Coordinates of C-alpha atoms in Angstrom, one line a residue:
X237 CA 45.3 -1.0 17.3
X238 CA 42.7 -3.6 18.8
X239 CA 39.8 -2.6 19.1
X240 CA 37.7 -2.1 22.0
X241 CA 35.5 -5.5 22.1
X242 CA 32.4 -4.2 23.2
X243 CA 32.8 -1.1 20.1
X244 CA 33.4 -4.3 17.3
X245 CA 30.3 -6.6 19.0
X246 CA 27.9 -3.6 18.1
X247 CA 29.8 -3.2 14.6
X248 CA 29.0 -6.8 13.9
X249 CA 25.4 -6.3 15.1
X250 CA 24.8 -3.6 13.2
X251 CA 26.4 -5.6 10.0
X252 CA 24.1 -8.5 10.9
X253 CA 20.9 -5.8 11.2
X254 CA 21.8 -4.9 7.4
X255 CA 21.4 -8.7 6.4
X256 CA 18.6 -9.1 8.1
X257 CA 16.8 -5.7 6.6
X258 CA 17.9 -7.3 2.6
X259 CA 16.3 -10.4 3.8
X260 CA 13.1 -8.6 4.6
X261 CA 13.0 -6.8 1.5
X262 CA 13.3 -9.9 -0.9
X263 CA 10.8 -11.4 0.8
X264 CA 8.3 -8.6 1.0
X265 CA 9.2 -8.6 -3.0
X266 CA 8.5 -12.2 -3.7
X267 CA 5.2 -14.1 -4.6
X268 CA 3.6 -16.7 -2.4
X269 CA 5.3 -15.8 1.2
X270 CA 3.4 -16.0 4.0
X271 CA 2.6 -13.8 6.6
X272 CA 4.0 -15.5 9.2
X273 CA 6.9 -15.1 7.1
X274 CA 7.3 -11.9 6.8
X275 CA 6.2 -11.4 10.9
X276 CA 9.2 -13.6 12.0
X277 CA 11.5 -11.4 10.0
X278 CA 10.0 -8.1 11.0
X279 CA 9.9 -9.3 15.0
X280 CA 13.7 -10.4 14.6
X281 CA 14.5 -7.1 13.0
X282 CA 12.5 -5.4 15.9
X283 CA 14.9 -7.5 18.4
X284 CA 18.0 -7.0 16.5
X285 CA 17.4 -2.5 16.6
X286 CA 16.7 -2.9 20.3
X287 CA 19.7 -4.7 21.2
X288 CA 21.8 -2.2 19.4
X289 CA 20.0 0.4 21.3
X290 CA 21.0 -1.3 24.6
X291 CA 24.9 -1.9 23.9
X292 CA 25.1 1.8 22.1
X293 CA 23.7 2.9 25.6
X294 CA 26.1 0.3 27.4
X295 CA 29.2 2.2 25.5
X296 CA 27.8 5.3 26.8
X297 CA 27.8 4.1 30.4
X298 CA 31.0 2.6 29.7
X299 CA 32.4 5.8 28.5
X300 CA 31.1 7.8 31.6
X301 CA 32.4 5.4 33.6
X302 CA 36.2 4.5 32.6
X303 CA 36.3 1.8 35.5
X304 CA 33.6 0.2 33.9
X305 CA 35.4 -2.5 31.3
X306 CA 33.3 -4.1 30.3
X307 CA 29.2 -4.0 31.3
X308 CA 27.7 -6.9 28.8
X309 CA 24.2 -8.0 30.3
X310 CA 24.5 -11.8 30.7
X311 CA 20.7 -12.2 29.0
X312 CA 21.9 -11.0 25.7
X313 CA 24.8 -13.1 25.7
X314 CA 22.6 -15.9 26.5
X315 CA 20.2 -14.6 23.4
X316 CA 23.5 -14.7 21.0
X317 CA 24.6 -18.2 22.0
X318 CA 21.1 -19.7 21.7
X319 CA 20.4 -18.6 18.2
X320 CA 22.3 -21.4 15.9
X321 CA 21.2 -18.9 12.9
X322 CA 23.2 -15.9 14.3
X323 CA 25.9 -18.5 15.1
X324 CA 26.1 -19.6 11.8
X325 CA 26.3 -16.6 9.7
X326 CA 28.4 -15.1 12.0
X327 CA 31.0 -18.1 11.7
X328 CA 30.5 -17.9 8.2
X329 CA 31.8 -14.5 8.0
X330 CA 34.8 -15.3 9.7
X331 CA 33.5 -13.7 13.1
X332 CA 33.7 -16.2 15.6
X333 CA 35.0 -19.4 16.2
X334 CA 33.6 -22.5 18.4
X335 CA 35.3 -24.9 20.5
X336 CA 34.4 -28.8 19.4
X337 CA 32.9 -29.2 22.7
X338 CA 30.9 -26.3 22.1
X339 CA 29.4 -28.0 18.6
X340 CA 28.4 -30.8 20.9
X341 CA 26.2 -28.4 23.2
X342 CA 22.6 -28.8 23.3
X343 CA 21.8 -24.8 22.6
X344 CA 18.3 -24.6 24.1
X345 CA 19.9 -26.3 27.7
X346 CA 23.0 -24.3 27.5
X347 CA 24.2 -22.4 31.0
X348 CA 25.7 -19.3 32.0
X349 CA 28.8 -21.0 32.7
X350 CA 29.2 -23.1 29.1
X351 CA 28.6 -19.2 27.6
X352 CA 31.3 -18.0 29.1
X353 CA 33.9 -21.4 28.8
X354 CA 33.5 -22.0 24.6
X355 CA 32.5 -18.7 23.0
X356 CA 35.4 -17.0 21.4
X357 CA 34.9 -14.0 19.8
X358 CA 37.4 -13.0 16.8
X359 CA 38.7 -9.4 17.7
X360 CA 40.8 -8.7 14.3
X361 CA 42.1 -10.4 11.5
X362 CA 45.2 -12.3 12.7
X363 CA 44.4 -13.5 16.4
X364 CA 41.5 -14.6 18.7
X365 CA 41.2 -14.8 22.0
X366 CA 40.0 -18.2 23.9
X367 CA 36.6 -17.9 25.4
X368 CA 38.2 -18.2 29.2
X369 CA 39.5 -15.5 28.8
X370 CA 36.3 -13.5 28.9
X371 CA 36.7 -12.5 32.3
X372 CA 40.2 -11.9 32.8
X373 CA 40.8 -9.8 29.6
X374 CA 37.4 -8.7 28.3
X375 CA 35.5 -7.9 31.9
X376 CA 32.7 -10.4 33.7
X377 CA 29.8 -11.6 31.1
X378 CA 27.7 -11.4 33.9
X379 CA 24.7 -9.3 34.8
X380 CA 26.3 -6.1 35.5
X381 CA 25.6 -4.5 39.3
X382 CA 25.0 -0.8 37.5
X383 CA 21.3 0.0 38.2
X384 CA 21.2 2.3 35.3
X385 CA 21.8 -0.7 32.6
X386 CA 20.0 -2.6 34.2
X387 CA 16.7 -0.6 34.3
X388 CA 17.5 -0.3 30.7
X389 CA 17.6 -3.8 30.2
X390 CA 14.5 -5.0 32.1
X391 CA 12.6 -1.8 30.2
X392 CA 13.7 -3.4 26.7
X393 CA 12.7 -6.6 28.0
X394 CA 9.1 -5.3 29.1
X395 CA 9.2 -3.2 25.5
X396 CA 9.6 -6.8 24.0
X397 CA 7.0 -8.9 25.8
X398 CA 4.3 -6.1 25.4
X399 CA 4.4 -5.8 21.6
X400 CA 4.9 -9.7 21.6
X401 CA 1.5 -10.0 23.3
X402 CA -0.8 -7.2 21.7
X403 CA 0.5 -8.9 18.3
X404 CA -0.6 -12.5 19.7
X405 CA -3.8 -11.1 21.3
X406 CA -5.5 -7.8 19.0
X407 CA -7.9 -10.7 17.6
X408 CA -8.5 -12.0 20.5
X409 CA -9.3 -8.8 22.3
X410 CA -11.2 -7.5 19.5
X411 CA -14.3 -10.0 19.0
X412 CA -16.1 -7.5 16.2
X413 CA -12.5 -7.5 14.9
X414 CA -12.9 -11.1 13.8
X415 CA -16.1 -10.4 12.3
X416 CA -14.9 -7.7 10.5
X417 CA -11.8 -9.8 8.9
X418 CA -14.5 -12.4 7.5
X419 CA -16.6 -9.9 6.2
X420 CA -14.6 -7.7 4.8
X421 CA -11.1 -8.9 3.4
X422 CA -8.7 -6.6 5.6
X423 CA -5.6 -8.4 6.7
X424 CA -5.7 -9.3 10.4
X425 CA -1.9 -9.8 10.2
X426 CA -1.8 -5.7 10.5
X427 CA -2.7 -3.6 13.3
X428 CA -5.3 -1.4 12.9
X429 CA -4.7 1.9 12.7
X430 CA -7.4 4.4 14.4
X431 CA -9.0 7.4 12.3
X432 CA -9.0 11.1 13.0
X433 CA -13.1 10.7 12.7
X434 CA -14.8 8.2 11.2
X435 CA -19.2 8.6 10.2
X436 CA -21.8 5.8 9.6
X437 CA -22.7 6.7 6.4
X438 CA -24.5 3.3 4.9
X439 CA -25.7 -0.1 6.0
X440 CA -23.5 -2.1 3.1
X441 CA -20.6 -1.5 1.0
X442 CA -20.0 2.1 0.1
X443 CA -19.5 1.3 -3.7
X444 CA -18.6 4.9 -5.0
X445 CA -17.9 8.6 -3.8
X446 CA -16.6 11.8 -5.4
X447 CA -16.1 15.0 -4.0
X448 CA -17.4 18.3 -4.9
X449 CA -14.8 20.0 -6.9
X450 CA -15.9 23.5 -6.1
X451 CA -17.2 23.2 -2.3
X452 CA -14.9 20.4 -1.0
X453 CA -16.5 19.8 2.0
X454 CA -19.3 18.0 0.2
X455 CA -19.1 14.6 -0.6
X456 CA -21.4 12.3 -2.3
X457 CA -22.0 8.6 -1.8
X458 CA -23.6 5.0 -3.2
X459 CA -24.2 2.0 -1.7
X460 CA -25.5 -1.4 -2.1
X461 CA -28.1 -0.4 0.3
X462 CA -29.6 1.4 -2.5
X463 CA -29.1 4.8 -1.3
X464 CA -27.6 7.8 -2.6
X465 CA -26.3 10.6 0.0
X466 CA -24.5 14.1 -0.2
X467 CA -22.5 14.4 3.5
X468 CA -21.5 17.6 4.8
X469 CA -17.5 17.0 6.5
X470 CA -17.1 19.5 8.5
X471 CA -20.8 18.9 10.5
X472 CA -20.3 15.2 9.9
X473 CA -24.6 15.4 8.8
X474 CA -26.5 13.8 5.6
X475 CA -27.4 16.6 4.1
X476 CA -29.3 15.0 1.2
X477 CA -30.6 11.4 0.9
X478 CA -32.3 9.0 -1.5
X479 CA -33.4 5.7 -1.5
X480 CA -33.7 3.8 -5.0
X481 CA -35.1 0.0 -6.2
X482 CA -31.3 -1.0 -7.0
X483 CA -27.4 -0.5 -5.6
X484 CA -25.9 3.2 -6.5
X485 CA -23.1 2.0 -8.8
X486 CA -21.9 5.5 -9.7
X487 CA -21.8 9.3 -8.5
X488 CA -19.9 12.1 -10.0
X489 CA -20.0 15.7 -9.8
X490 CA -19.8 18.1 -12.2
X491 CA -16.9 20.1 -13.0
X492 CA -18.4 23.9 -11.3
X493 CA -20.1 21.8 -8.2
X494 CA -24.1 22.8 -9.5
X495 CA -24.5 19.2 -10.6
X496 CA -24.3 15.5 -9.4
X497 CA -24.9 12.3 -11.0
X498 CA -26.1 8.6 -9.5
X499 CA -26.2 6.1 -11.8
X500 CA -28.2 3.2 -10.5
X501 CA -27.6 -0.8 -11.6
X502 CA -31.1 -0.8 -13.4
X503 CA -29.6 1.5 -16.1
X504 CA -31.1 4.5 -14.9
X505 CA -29.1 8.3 -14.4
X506 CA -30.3 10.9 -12.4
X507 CA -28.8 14.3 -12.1
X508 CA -29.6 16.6 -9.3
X509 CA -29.0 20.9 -9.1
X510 CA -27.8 21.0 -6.1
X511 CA -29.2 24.5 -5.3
X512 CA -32.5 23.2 -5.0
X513 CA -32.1 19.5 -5.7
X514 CA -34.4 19.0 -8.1
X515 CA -34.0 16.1 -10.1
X516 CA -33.9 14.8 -13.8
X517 CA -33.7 11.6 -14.9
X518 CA -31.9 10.6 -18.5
X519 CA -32.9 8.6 -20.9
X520 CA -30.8 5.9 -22.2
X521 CA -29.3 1.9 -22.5
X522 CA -31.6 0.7 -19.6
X523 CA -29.0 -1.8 -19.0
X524 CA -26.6 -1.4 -16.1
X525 CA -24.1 1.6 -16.5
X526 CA -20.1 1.1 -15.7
X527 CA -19.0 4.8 -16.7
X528 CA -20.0 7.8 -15.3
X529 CA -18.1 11.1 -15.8
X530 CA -18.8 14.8 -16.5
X531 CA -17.2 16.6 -18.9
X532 CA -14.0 18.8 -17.1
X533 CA -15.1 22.2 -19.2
X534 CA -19.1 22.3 -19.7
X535 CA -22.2 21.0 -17.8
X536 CA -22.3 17.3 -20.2
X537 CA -22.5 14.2 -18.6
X538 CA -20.9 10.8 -20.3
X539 CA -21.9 7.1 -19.4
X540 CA -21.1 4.0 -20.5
X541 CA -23.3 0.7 -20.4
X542 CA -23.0 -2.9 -19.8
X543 CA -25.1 -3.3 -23.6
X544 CA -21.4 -1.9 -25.2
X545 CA -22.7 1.8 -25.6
X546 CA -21.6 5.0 -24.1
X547 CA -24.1 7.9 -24.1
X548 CA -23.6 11.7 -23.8
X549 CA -26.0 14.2 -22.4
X550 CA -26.9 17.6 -21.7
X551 CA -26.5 17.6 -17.7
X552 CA -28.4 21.1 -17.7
X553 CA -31.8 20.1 -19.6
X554 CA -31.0 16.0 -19.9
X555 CA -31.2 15.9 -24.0
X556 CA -29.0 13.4 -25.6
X557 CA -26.3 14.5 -27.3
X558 CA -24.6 11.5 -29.0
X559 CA -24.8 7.8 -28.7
X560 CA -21.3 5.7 -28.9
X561 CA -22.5 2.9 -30.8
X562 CA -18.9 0.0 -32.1
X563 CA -17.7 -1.7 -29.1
X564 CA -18.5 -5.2 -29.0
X565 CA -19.1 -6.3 -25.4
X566 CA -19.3 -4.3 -22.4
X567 CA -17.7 -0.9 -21.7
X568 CA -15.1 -1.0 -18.9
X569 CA -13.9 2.2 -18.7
X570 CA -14.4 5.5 -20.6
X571 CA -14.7 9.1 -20.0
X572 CA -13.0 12.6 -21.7
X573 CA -9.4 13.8 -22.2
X574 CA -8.2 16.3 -20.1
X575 CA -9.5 19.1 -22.4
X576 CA -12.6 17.5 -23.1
X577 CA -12.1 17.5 -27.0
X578 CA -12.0 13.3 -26.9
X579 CA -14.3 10.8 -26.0
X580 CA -12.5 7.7 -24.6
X581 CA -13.6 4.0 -24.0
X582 CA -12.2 0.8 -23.0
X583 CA -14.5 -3.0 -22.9
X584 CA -14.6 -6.0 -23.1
X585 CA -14.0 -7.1 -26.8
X586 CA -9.9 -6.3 -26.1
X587 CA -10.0 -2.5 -27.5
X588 CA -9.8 0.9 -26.6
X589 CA -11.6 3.6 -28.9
X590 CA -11.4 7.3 -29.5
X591 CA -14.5 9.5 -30.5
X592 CA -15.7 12.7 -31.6
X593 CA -17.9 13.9 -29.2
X594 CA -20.2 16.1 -31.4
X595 CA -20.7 13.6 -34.3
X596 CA -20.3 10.7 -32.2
X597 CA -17.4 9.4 -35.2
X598 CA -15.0 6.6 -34.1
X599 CA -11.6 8.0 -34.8
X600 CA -9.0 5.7 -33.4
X601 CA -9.7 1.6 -32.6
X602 CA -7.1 -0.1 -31.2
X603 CA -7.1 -3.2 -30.5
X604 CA -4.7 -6.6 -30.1
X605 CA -5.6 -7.5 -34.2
X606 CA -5.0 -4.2 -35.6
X607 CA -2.1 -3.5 -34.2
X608 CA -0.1 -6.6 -35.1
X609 CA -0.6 -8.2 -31.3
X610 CA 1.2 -5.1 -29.8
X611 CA -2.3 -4.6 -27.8
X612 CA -3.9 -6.5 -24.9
X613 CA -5.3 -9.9 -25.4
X614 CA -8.0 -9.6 -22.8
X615 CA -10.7 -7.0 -21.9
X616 CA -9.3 -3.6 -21.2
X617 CA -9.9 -3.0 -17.9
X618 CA -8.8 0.8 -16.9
X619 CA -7.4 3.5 -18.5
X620 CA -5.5 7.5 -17.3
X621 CA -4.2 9.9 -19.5
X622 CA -1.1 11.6 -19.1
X623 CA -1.3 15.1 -18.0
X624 CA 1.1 17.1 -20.3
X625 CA 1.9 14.7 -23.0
X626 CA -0.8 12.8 -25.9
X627 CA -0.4 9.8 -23.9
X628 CA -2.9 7.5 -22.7
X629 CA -2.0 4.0 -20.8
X630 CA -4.2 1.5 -20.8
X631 CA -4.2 -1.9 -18.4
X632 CA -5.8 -5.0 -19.2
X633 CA -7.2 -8.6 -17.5
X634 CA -3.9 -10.2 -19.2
X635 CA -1.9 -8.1 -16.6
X636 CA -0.3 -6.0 -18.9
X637 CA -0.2 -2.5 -19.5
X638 CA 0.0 -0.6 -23.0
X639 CA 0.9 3.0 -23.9
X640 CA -0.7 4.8 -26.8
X641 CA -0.3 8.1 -28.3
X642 CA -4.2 9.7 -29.1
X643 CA -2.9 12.0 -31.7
X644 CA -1.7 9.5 -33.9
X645 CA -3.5 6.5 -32.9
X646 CA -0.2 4.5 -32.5
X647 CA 0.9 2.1 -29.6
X648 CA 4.3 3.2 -28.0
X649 CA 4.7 -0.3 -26.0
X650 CA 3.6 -2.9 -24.0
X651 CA 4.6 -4.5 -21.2
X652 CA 5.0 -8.4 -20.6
X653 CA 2.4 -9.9 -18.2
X654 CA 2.5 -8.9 -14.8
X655 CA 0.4 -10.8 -12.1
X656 CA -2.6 -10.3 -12.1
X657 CA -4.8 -8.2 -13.7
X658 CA -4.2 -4.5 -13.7
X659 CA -7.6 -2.4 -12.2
X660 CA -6.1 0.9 -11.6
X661 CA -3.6 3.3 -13.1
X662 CA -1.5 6.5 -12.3
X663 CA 1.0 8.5 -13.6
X664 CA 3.2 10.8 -11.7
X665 CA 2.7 14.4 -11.7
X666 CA 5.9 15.2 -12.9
X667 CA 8.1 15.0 -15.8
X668 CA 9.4 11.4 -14.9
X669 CA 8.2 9.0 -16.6
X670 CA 6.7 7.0 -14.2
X671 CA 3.7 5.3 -13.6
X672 CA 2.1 3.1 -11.1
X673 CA -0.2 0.3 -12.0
X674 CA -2.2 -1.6 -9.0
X675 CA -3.6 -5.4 -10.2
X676 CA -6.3 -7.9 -8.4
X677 CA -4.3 -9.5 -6.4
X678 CA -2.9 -6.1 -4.8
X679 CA 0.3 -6.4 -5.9
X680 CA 1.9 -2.8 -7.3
X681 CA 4.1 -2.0 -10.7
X682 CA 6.6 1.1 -10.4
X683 CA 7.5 0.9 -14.0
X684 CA 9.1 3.4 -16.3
X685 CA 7.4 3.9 -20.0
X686 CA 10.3 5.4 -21.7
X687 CA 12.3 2.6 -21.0
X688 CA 9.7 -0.1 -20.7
X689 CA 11.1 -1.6 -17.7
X690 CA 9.7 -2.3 -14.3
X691 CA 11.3 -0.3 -11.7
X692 CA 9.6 -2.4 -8.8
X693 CA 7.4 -4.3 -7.7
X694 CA 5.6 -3.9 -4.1
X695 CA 3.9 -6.5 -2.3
X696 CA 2.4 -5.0 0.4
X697 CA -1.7 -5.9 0.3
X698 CA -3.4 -8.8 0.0
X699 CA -6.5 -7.9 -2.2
X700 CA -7.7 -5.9 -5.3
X701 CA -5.7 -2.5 -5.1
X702 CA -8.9 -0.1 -5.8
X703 CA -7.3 3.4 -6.1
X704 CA -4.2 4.9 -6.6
X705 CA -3.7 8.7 -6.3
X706 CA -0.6 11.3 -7.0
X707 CA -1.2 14.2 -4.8
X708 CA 2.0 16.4 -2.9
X709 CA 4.8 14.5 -4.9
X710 CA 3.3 11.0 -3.5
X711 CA 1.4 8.1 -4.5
X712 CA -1.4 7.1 -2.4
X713 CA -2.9 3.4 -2.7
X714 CA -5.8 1.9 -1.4
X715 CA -6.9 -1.8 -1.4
X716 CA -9.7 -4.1 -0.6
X717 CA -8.0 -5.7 2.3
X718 CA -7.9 -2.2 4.1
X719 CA -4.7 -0.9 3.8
X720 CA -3.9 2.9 2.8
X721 CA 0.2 2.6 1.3
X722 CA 1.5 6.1 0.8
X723 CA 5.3 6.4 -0.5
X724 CA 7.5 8.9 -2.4
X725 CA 8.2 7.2 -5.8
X726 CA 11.8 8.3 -5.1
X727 CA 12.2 6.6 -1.9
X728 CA 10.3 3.2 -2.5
X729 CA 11.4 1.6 0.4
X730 CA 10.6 4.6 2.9
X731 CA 6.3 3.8 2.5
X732 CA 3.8 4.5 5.2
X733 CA 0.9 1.6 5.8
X734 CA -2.4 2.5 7.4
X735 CA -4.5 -0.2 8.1
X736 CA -8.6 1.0 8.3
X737 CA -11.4 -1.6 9.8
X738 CA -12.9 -2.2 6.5
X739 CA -11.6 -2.9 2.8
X740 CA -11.6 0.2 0.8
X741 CA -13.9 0.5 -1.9
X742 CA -13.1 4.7 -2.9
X743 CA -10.3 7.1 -1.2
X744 CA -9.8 10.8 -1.7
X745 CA -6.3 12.5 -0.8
X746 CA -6.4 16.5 -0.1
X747 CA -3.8 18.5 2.1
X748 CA -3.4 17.0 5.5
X749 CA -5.7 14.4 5.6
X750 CA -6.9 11.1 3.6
X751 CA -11.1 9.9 3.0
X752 CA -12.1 6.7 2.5
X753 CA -15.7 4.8 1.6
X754 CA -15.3 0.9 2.9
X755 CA -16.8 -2.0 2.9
X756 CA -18.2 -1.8 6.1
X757 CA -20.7 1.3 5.2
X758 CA -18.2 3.5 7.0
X759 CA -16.0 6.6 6.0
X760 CA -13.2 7.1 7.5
X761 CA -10.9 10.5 7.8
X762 CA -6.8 9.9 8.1

């Protein structure tokens, strides 16, 4: 039975909108494409989704109307002919054919007429039909006289040209826009997307926050500015705020919400009871601290220090507790296991070290030598733990990422390099095992630890990935160009981008709604 022409045109579009879609996604997949790149293809697959949408509503017209042929708007046709791509592939897969006088056409000065006296369009497998006999057998390839397809035509048309032109003039439009690109890193190849609030928190980067794990609604904040502030969400008011002779590098809270720690670049921690604020300030390196974390059962407060130490307090009366004293360059990374029985530290000098907390004993080194090179040959950058099993994961500035077992000190795997170096770490809350690794260059790892193979690879931002986040069976992703990715690990492909006004320094995911600290001093509620 042939088949109705207009029925197998939109089957063939629809084919060629599923070759165009693969094309996107091994581009968005490999290194070094451009943006303009990946804009052509996402505008042509934009195109391609609203022409089906006009010949799907053509058929439904048609099938209203069963003196109606053949309604093909003459524009489209015109679009088809003049796209030597689309004539190419399409000849390739045996779908049309061309006249030798139409190979000697000059597309881009082609006419009405010439469309309608070479194209011939391949109906089934055996037998064409010659092009002049487009209006005898297949209806006119003209511009219909129904109003209704018409309207529909000119509204895709406007649909087209607007999104064309807010694309080619959002810089232009936006002059503090411009500004904000040079100063801080976010993509301008991405629209922005508009917050639900957003509060003018600091007058530089917001370099840390943390929220109050007991009365959520309070958040704390450090800046290069040299201030440290508690903010109040749902009055959007600085509730608390301090000014020191450095940047605020660090803040944490502790695990019941009475306490909150600053640690400023001159080496100095200060906690705060926040019933009263009164303040303490610790004792310690002196040099400028890189870890700062409470302990998640008791009122002790852990920091590590650019001199290779890490130090443990009371939070409560500010007494040391134990000095970490073996690494040999700076401490990277650190903080407790999940039950707090373990203290854990990553640095400079390429390993990764387990303590007692009470005695302050080294129990576990691991390191590139000591493990017969099945370790990191660079600094350990960042480390998570997983939640139900002894495993820790570790990522390093040699863009590789290594699994170890605390109990028994041993190193389950490694992966081969990456890209570039891996800065942040998550795995899923769940019993897959999955994990998600973000690097410098924003590029991000979906890779399985049992069977040590990446799963894939996302390339999606164009700067340091900063934070990644499980929460409500999804990852969330922030990065320094801006961008917010949120995705269900098992639908890759199906991810949401945000785009804020600043890069993204800190993010914080609860139910229904997404905080970030930026570059720009501002935080901003999704």
């Amino acid at each position: 039975m042939e088949q109705d022409p207009l029925t197998q045109l939109l089957h063939l579009l629809k084919q060629k909108l599923v070759i165009t879609e693969k094309q996107f996604w091994e581009l968005s997949n490999e290194e070094g494409h451009s943006a303009e790149q990946e804009i052509t293809i996402a505008k042509e697959l934009m195109i391609q989704e609203r022409h089906i949408k006009l010949i799907e509503q053509t058929i439904n017209l048609k099938n209203q109307d069963k003196t109606l042929q053949f309604a093909f708007p003459m524009k489209y046709a015109m679009n088809l002919i003049q796209n030597p791509n689309i004539i190419e592939e399409y000849k390739d897969f045996n779908i049309i054919d061309v006249s030798e006088e139409f190979e000697k056409i000059n597309v881009n000065t082609i006419t009405e007429e010439q469309v309608k006296g070479y194209l011939i369009m391949k109906f089934d497998d055996t037998a064409s039909q010659k092009s002049d006999a487009w209006e005898d057998d297949l209806g006119e390839v003209v511009e219909v006289d129904n109003q209704e397809l018409e309207a529909l035509e000119k509204e895709v048309d406007q649909q087209e040209e607007k999104i064309i032109e807010e694309e080619e003039q959002i810089i232009k439009q936006q002059p503090e826009l411009i500004e904000q690109i040079e100063e801080n890193h976010i993509d301008p190849t991405w629209k922005i997307d508009e917050p639900k609030a957003q509060l003018k928190i600091h007058n530089k980067v917001i370099c840390t926050f943390a929220q109050n794990p007991v009365s959520k609604d309070i958040i704390a904040t450090g800046s290069e500015d040299d201030q440290f502030k508690l903010i109040k969400l749902s009055t959007q008011k600085v509730i608390f705020e301090i000014k020191y002779d450095e940047t605020v590098g660090l803040v944490d809270f502790s695990y019941d919400g009475k306490y909150v720690a600053a640690g400023i670049l001159t080496g100095k921690i200060y906690v705060y009871l926040l019933s009263d604020m009164s303040q303490k300030v610790l004792d310690g390196s002196q040099t400028e601290p890189s870890v700062l974390k409470w302990h998640p059962k008791g009122n002790v407060l852990l920091a590590g220090f650019q001199d290779s130490t890490l130090w443990m307090w009371n939070g409560v009366n500010g007494e040391v507790m134990s000095v970490f004293a073996g690494h040999e360059a700076e401490i990277t990374c650190g903080g407790f296991t999940l039950d707090g029985k373990l203290v854990l530290s990553g640095s400079a000098d390429q390993s990764f070290r387990i303590w007692k907390p009470n005695t302050s004993e080294q129990i576990v080194k691991i390191s590139s030598i000591a493990h017969k090179h099945n370790y990191h040959k660079d600094d350990v950058v960042c480390f998570v733990q997983h939640h139900k099993q002894p495993i820790i994961s570790t990522g390093s500035s040699d863009s590789t990422i290594a699994f170890i077992n605390f109990e028994d000190g041993k190193v389950i795997g490694k992966t081969e390099p990456l890209g570039d170096s891996i800065v942040e770490l998550c795995f899923i809350g769940t019993n897959q095992p999955i994990i998600v690794a973000g690097d410098l260059s924003g590029q991000i790892y979906i890779y399985n630890w049992n069977s040590m193979k990446l799963i894939e690879k996302l390339c999606l931002c164009k700067n340091a990935i900063t934070k990644i986040l499980f929460y409500n069976q999804q990852f969330h992703i922030s990065s320094l160009d801006g961008k917010i990715v949120t995705f269900d690990v098992r639908q890759m492909h199906n991810y949401r981008v945000l785009q804020t006004k600043s890069g993204i320094y800190e993010m914080i995911v609860e139910e229904g709604w997404i905080l970030v600290g930026c570059e720009n001093g501002f935080v901003y509620v999704y």
